[in-house]
CSV table of C-alpha atoms in Angstrom, one decimal:
chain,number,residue,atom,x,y,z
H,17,UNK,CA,79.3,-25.3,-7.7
H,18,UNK,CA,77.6,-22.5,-5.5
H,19,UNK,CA,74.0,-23.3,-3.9
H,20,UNK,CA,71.3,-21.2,-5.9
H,21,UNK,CA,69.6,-19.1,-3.0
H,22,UNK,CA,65.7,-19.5,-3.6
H,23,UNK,CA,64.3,-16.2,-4.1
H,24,UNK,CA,61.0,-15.4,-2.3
H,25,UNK,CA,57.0,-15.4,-4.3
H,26,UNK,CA,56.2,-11.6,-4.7
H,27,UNK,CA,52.6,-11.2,-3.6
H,28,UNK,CA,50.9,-9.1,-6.2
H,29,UNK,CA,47.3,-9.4,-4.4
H,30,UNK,CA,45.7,-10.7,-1.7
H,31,UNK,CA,42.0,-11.6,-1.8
H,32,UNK,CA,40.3,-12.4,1.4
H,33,UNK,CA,36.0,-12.6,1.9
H,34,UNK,CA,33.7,-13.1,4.9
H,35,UNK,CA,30.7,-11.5,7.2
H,36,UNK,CA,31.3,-8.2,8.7
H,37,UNK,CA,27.6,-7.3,9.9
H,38,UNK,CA,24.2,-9.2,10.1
H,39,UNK,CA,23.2,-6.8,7.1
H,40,UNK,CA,24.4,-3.2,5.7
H,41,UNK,CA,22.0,-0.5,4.5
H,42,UNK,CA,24.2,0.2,0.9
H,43,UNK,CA,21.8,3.2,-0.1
H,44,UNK,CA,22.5,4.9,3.4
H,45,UNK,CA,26.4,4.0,3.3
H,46,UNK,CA,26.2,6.4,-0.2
H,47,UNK,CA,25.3,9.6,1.7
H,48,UNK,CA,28.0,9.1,4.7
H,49,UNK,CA,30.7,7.9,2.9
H,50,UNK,CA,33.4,9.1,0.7
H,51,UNK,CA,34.9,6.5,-1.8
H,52,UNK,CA,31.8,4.6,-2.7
H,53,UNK,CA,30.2,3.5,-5.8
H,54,UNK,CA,26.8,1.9,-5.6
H,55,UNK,CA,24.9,1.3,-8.8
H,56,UNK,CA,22.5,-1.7,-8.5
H,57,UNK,CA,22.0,-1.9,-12.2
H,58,UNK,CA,25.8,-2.6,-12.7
H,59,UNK,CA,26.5,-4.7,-9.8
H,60,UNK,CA,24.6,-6.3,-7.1
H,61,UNK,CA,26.7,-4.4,-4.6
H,62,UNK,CA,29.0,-1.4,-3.5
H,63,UNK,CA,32.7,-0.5,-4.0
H,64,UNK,CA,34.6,1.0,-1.1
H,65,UNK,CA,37.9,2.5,-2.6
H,66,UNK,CA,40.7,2.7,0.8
H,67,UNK,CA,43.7,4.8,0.1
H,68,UNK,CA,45.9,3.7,2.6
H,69,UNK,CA,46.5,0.5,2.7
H,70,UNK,CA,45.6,0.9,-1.7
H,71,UNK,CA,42.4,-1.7,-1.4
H,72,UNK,CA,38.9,-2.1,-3.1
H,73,UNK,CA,36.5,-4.0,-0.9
H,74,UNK,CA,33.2,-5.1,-2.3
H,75,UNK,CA,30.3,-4.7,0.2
H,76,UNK,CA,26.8,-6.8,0.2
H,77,UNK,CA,23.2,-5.9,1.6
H,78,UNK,CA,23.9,-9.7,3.1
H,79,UNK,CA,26.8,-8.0,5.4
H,80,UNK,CA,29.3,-9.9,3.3
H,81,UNK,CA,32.3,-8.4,2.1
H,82,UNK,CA,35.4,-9.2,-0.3
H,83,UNK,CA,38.4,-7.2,-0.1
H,84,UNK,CA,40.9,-7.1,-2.9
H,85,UNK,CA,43.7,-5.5,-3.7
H,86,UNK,CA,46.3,-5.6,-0.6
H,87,UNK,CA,49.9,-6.4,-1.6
H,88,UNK,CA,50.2,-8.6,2.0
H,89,UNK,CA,48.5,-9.8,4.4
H,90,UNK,CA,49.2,-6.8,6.9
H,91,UNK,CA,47.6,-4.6,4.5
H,92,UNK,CA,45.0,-6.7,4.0
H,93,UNK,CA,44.3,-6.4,8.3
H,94,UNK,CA,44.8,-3.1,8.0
H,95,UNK,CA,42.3,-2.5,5.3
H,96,UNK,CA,39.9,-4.6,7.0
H,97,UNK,CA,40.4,-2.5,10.1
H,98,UNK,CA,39.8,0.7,8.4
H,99,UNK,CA,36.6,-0.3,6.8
H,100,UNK,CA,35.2,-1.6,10.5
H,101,UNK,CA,35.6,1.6,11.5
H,102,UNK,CA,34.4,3.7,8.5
H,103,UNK,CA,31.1,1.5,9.0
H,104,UNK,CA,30.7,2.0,12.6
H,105,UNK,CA,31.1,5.7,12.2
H,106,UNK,CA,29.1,5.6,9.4
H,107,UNK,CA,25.8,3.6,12.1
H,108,UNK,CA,26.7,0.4,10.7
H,109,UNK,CA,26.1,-2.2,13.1
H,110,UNK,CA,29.1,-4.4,12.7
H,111,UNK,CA,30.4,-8.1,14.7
H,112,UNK,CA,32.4,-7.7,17.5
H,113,UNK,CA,34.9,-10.0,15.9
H,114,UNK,CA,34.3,-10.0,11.9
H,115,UNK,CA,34.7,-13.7,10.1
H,116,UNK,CA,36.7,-12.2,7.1
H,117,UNK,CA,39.5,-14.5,5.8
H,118,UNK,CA,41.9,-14.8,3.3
H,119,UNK,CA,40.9,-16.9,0.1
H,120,UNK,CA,43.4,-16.6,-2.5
H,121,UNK,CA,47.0,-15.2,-2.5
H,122,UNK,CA,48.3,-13.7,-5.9
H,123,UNK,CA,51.7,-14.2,-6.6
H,124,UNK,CA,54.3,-13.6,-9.4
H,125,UNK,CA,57.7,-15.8,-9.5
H,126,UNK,CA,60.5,-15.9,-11.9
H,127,UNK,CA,62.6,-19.0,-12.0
H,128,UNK,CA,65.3,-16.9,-13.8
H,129,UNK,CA,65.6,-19.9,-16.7
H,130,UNK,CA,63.7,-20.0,-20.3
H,131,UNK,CA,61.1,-23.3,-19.7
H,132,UNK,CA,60.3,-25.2,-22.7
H,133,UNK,CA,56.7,-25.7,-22.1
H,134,UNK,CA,56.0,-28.3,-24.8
H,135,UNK,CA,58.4,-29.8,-23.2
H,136,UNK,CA,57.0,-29.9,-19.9
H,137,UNK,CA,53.9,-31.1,-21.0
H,138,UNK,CA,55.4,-33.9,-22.9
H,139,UNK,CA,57.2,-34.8,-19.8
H,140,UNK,CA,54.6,-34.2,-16.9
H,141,UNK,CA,51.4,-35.6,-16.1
H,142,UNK,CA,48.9,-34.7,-18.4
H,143,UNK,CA,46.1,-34.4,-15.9
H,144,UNK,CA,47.1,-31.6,-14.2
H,145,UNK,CA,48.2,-29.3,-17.1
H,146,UNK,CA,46.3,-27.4,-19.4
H,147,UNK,CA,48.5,-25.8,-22.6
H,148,UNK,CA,46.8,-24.4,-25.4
H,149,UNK,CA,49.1,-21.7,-27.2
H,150,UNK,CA,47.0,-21.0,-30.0
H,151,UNK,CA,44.4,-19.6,-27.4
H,152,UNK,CA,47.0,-18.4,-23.9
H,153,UNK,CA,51.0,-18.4,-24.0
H,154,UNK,CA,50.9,-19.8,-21.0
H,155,UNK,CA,50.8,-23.0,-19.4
H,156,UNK,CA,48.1,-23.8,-16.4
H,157,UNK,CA,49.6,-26.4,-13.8
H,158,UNK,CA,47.2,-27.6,-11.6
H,159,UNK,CA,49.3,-28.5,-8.2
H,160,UNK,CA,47.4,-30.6,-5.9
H,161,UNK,CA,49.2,-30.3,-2.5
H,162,UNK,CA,49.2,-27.7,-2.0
H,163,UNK,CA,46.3,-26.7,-4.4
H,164,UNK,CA,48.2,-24.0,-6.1
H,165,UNK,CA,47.2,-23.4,-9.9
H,166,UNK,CA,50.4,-22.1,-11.6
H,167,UNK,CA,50.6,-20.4,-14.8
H,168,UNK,CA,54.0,-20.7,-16.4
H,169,UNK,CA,55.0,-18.6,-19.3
H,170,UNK,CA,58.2,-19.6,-21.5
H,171,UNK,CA,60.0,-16.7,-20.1
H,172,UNK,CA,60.6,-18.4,-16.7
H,173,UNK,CA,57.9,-16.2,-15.0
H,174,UNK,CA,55.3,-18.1,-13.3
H,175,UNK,CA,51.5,-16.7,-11.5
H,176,UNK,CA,50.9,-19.0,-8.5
H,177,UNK,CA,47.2,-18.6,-7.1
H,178,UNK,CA,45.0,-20.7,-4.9
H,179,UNK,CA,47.4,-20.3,-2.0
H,180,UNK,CA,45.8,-18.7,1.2
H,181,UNK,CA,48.9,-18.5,3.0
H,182,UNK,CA,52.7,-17.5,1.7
H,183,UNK,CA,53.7,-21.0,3.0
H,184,UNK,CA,51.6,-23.1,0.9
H,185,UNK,CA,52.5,-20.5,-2.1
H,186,UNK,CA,56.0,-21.3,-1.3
H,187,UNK,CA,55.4,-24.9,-0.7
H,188,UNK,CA,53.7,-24.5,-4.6
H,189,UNK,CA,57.4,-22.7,-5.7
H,190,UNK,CA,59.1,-25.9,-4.2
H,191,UNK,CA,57.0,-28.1,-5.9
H,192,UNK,CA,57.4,-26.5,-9.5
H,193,UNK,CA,61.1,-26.4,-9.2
H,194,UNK,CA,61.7,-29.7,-8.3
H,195,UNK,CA,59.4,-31.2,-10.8
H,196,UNK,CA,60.8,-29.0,-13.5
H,197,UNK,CA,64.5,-28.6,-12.3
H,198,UNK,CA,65.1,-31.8,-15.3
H,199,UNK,CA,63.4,-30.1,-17.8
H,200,UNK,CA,64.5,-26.5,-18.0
H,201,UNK,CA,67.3,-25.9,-20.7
């Protein structure tokens, strides 16, 4: 019987927040740059659109930011590189060393096996799973270590999130297919 190789969590998004400046003038930003939405009635804040790495990155008066959208973490430097420098061109005053980190990691799996959710949840712990499939086909497992929330669908494709590394989302693969390698058909 041949070893199953574990295939690797494919990051779908990478979500990381923090402080870039002690505060941003949003009204000024909208005449100097290119790729901005600001519309205070909508939304407290502006969107930055980056091309290259593909990112959206949500900017505060508070010199906040949230940045979404990267497919890795090297995008997600990238992207945050690009937008210190679009704001310092732009007369932004920003930290010399900006306190943005990554919150929540994305990622799609597929355990390449149908899983019989009811019968997962008559088999695991009820505390940590929520299964409603009048309301969502899919099945929430709340993982506590690592904290990993897991959404697992009855076609064997699982959405991990929570993670802020691609260890701990890989720790949360690890988990899932040991606690479900005796249930899956």
């Amino acid at each position: 019987m041949s070893e199953e190789k574990f295939q690797s969590p494919q990051i779908e998004n990478v979500v990381a927040s923090g402080s870039i400046a002690d505060s941003i003038d949003l009204e000024m930003l909208s005449a100097k740059m290119e790729h901005y939405d600001l519309n205070k009635k909508r939304f407290p804040g502006a969107v930055l659109h980056l091309q290259n790495p593909k990112v959206a990155v949500l900017i505060f008066s508070s010199g906040k930011v949230v940045i979404t959208g990267a497919k890795s973490p090297e995008d997600l430097v990238r992207g945050q590189a690009i937008l210190i420098q679009k704001m310092k061109e732009a007369g932004v005053f920003c930290h010399d060393t900006p306190k943005v980190a990554i919150t929540n990691m994305v990622c799609s799996y597929d355990m390449g096996k149908y899983i019989n959710l009811n019968k997962v949840v008559i088999t695991l712990n009820l505390e940590n799973i929520e299964y409603e499939p009048e309301q969502f086909p899919g099945l929430v497992y709340r993982i506590k270590e690592p904290k990993i929330v897991a959404l697992l669908f009855s076609s064997g494709k699982i959405i991990l999130t929570g993670g802020k590394t691609m260890e701990e989302v890989e720790r949360g693969v690890v988990f899932l297919e040991q606690k479900l390698g005796n249930i899956l058909l």
